[in-house]
PDB file of C-alpha atoms in Angstrom:
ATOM      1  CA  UNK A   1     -24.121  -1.688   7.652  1.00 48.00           C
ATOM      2  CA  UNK A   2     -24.867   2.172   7.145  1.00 47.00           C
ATOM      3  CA  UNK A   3     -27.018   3.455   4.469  1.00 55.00           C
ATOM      4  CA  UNK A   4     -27.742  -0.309   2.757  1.00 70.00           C
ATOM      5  CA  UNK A   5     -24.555   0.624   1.148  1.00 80.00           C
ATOM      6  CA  UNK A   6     -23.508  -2.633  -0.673  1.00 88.00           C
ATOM      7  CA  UNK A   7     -19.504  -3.684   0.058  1.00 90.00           C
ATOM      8  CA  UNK A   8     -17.577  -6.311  -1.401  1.00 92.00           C
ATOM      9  CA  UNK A   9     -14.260  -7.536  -1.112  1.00 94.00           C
ATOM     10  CA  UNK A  10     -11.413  -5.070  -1.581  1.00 95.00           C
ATOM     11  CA  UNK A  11     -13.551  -1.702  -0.064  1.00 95.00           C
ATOM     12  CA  UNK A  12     -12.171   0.102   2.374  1.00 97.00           C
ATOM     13  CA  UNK A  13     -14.308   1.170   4.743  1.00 96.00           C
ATOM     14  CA  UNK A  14     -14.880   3.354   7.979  1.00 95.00           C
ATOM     15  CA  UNK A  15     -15.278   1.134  11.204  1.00 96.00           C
ATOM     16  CA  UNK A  16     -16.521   2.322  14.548  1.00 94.00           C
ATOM     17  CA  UNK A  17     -14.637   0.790  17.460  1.00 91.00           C
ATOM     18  CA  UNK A  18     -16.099   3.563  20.042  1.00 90.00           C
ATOM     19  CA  UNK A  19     -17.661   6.892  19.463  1.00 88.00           C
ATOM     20  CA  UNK A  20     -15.367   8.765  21.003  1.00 90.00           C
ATOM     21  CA  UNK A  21     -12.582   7.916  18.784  1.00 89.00           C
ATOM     22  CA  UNK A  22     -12.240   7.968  15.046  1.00 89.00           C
ATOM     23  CA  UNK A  23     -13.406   5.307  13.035  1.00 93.00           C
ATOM     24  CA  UNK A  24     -10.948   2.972  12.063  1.00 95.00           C
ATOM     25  CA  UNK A  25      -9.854   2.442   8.502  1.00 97.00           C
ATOM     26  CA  UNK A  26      -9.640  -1.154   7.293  1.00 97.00           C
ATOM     27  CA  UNK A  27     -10.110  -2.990   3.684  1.00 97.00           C
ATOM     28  CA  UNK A  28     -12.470  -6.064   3.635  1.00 96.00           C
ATOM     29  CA  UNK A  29     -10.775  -9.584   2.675  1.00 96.00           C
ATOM     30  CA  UNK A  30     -13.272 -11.831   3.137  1.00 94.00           C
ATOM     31  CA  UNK A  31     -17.472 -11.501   3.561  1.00 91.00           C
ATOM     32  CA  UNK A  32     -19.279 -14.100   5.774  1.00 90.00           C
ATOM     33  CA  UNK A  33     -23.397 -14.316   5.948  1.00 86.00           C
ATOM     34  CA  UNK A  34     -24.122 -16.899   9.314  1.00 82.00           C
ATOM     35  CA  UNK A  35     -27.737 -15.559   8.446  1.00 80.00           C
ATOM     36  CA  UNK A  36     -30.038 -12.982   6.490  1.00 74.00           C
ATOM     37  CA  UNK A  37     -29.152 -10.638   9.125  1.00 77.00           C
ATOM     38  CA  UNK A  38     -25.916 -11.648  10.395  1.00 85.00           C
ATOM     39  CA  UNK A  39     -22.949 -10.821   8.181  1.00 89.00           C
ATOM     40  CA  UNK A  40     -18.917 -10.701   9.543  1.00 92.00           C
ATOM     41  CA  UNK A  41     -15.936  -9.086   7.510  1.00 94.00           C
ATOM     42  CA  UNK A  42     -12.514 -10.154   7.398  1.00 96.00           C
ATOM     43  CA  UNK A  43     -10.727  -6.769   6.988  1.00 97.00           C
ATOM     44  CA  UNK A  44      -6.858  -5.554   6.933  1.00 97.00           C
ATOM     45  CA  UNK A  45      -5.950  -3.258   9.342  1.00 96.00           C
ATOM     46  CA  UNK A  46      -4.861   0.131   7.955  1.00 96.00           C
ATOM     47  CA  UNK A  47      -3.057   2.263  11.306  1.00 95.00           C
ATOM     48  CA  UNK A  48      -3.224   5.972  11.196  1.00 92.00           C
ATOM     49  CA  UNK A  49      -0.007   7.982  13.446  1.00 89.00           C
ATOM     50  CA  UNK A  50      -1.636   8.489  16.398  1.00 89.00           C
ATOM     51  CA  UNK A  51      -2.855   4.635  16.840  1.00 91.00           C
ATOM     52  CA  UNK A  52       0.796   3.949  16.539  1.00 90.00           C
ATOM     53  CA  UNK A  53       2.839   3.391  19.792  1.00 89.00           C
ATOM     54  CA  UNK A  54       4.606   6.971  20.743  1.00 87.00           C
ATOM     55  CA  UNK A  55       8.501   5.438  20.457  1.00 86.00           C
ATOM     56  CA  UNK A  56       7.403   4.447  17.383  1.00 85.00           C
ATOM     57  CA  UNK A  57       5.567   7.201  15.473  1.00 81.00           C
ATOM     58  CA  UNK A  58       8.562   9.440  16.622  1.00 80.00           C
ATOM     59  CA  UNK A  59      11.439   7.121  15.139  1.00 76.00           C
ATOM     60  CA  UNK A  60       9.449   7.438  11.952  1.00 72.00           C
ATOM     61  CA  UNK A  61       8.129  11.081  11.899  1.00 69.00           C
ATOM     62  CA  UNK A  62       8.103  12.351   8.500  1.00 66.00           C
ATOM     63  CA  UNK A  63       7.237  15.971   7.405  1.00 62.00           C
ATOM     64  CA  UNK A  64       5.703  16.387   3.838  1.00 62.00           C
ATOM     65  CA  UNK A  65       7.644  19.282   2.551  1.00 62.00           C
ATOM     66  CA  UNK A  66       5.311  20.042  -0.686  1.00 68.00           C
ATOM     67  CA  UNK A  67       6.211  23.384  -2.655  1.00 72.00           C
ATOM     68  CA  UNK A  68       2.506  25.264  -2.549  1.00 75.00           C
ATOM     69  CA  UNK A  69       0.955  23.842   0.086  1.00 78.00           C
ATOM     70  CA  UNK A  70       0.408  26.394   3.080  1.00 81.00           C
ATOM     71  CA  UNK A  71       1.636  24.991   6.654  1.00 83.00           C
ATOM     72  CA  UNK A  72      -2.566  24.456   7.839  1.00 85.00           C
ATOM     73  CA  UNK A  73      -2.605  21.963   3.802  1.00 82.00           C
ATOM     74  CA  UNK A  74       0.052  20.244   4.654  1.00 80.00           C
ATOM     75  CA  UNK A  75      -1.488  19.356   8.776  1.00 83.00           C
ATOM     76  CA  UNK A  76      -4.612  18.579   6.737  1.00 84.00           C
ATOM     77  CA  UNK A  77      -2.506  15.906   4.361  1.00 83.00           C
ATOM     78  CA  UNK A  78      -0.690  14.428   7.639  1.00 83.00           C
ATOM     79  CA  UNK A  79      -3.542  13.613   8.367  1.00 86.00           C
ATOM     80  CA  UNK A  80      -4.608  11.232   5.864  1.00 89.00           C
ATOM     81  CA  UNK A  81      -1.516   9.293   6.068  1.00 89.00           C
ATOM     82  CA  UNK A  82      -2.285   5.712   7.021  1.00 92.00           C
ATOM     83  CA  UNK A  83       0.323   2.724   7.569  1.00 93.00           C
ATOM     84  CA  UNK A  84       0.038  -0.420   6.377  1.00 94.00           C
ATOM     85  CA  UNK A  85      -0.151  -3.747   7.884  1.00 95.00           C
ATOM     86  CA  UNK A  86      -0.367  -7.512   7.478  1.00 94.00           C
ATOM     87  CA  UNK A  87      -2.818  -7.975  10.507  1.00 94.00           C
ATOM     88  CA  UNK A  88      -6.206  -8.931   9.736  1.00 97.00           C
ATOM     89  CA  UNK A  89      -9.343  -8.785  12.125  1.00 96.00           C
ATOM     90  CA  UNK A  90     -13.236  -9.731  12.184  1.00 95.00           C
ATOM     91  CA  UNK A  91     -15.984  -7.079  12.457  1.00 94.00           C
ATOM     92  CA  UNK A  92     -19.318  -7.331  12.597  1.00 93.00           C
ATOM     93  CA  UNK A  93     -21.025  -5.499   9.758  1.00 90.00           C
ATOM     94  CA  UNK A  94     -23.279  -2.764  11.922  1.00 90.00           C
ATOM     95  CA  UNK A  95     -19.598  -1.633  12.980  1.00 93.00           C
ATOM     96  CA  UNK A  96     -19.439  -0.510   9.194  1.00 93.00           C
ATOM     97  CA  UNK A  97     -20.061   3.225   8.920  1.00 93.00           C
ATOM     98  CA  UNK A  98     -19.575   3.936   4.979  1.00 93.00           C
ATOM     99  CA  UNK A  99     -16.523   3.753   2.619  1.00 95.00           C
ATOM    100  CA  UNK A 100     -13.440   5.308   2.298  1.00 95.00           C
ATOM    101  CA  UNK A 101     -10.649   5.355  -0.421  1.00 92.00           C
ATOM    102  CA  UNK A 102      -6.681   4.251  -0.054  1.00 93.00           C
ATOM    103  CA  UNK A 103      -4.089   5.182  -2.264  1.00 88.00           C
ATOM    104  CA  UNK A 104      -0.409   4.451  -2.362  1.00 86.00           C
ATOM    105  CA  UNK A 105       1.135   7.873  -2.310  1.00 79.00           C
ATOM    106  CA  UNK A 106       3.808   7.044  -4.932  1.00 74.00           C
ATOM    107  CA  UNK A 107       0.151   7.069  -6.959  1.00 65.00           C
ATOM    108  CA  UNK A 108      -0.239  11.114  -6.061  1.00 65.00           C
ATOM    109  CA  UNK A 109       1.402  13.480  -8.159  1.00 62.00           C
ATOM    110  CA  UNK A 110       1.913  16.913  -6.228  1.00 58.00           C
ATOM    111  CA  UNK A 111      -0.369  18.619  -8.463  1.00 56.00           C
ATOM    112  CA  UNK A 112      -3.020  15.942  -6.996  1.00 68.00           C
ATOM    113  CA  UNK A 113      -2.559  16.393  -3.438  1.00 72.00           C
ATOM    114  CA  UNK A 114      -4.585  19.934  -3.117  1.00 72.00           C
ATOM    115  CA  UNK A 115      -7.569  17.569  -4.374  1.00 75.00           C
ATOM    116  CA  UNK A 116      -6.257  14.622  -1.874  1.00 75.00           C
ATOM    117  CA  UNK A 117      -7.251  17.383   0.775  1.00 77.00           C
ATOM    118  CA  UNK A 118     -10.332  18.436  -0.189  1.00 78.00           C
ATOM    119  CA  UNK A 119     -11.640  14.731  -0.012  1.00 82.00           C
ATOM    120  CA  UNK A 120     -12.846  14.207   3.358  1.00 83.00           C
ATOM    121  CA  UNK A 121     -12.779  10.267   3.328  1.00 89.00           C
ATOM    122  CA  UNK A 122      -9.640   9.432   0.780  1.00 89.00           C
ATOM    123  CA  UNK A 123      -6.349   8.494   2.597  1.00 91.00           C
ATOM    124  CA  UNK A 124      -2.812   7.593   1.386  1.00 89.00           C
ATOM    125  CA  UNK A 125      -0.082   5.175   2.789  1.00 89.00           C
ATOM    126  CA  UNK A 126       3.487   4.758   1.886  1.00 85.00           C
ATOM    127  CA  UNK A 127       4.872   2.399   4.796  1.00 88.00           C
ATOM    128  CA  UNK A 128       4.081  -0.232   6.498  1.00 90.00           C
ATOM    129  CA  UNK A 129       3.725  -1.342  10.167  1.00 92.00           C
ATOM    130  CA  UNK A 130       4.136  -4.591  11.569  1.00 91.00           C
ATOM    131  CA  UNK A 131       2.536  -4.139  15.455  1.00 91.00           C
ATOM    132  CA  UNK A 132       3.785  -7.778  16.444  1.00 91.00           C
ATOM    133  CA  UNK A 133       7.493  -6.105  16.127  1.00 89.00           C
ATOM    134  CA  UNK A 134       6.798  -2.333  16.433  1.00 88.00           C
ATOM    135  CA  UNK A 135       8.108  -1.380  13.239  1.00 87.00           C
ATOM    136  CA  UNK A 136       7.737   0.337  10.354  1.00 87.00           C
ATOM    137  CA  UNK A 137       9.115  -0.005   6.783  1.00 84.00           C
ATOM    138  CA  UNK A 138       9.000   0.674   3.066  1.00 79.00           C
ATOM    139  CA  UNK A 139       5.828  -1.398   1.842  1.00 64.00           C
ATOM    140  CA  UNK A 140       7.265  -1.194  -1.416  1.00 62.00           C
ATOM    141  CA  UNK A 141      11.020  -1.991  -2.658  1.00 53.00           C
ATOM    142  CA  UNK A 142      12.632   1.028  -4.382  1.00 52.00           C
ATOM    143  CA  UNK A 143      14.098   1.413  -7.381  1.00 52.00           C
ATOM    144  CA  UNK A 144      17.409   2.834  -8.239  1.00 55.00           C
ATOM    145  CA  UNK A 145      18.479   4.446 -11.390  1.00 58.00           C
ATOM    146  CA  UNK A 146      21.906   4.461 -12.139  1.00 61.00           C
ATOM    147  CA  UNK A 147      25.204   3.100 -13.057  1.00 65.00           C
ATOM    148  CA  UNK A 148      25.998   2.443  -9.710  1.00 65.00           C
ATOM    149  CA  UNK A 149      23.005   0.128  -9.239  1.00 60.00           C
ATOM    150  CA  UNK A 150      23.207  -1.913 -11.787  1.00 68.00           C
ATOM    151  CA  UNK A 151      24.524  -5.240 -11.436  1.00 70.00           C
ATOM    152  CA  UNK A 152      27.660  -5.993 -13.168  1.00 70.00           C
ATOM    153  CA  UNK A 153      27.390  -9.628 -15.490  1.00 68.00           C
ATOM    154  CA  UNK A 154      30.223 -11.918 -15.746  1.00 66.00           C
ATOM    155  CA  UNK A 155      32.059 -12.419 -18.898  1.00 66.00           C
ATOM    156  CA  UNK A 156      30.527 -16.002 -19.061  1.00 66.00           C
ATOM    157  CA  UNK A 157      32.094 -16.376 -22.721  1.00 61.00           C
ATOM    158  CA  UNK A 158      35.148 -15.074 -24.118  1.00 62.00           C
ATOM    159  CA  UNK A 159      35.286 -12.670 -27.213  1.00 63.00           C
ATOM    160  CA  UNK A 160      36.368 -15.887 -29.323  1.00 63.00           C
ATOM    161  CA  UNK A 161      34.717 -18.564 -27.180  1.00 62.00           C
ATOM    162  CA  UNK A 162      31.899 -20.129 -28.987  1.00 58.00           C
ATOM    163  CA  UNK A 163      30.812 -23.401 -30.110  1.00 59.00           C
ATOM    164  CA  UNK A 164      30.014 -24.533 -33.675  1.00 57.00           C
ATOM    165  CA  UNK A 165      26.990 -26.493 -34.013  1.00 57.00           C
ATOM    166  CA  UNK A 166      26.496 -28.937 -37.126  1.00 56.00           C
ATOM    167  CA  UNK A 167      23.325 -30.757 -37.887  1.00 57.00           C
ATOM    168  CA  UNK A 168      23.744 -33.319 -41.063  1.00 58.00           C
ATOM    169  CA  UNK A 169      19.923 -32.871 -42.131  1.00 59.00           C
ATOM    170  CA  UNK A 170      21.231 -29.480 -43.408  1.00 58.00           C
ATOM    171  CA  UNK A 171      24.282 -30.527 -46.125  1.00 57.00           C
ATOM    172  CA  UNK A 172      25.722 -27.011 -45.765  1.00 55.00           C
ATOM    173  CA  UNK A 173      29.198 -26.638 -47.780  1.00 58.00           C
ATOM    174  CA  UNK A 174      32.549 -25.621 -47.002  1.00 56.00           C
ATOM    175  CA  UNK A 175      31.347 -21.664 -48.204  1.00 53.00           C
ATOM    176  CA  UNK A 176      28.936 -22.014 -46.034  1.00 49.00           C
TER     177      UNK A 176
END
């Protein structure tokens, strides 16, 4: 581990696969000593575009179209966009190389993303990517507002359909 920087479960962190590529970005699940020395990390595999297979980053391209941001901002925010994914691996912990954060990006407000930049080890995701089946999709349901999304209930009841309920303990009276 760099620095004797403590982690725990639910840090994301850097991980070096090789040095000539950048590190990978994962989230540790589960920490396992076999020793004093010895420690292996269960982490979730976050994907960034370009470790995505080509057919596949190009049937999901997306373009951040952000009033204010200048063309080189908004190459600097693709950047930090992340996918996703159920897979899981072990790594040793001298692959470690410091933390990072993750954010859902329905948790940035435009007015945030300037300082999104500016943070060289924070990233964002907003899908998700399944590698087994090359495919991407919304990690989180949306939700629709309006009339035509709501779900129309069944008159279970007529307007006059009801049952009266008596209970003798109560010796209620014909005014009643």
């Amino acid at each position: 581990m760099s620095n004797h920087q403590p982690y725990q479960i639910g840090d994301y962190v850097f991980v070096e696969e090789s040095p000539a590529i950048p590190y990978q970005i994962r989230k540790i699940a589960e920490l396992d000593r076999y020793n004093s020395n010895d420690v292996e990390m269960k982490v979730k595999c976050f994907y960034r575009r370009r470790e995505l297979p080509p057919d596949v980053a190009e049937q999901h391209s997306h373009v951040f179209s952000v009033e204010g941001l200048s063309e080189k901002e908004i190459y600097d925010l693709s950047l930090r966009e992340l996918f996703v994914s159920q897979t899981f691996e072990i790594v040793h912990a001298n692959r470690i190389r410091g933390k990072c954060n993750v954010i859902m990006m329905e948790d940035v407000v435009d007015e945030n993303l300037v300082d999104l930049i500016r943070e060289n080890a924070t990233f964002f995701y907003h899908l998700s990517y399944d590698p087994v089946k090359r495919s991407i999709k919304s990690d989180k349901g949306y939700i629709r507002v309006g009339s035509e999304f709501q779900a129309t209930i069944p008159n279970l009841i007529g307007e006059y359909q009801f049952s009266f309920m008596f209970t003798p303990m109560f010796n209620l009276s014909n005014i009643q």
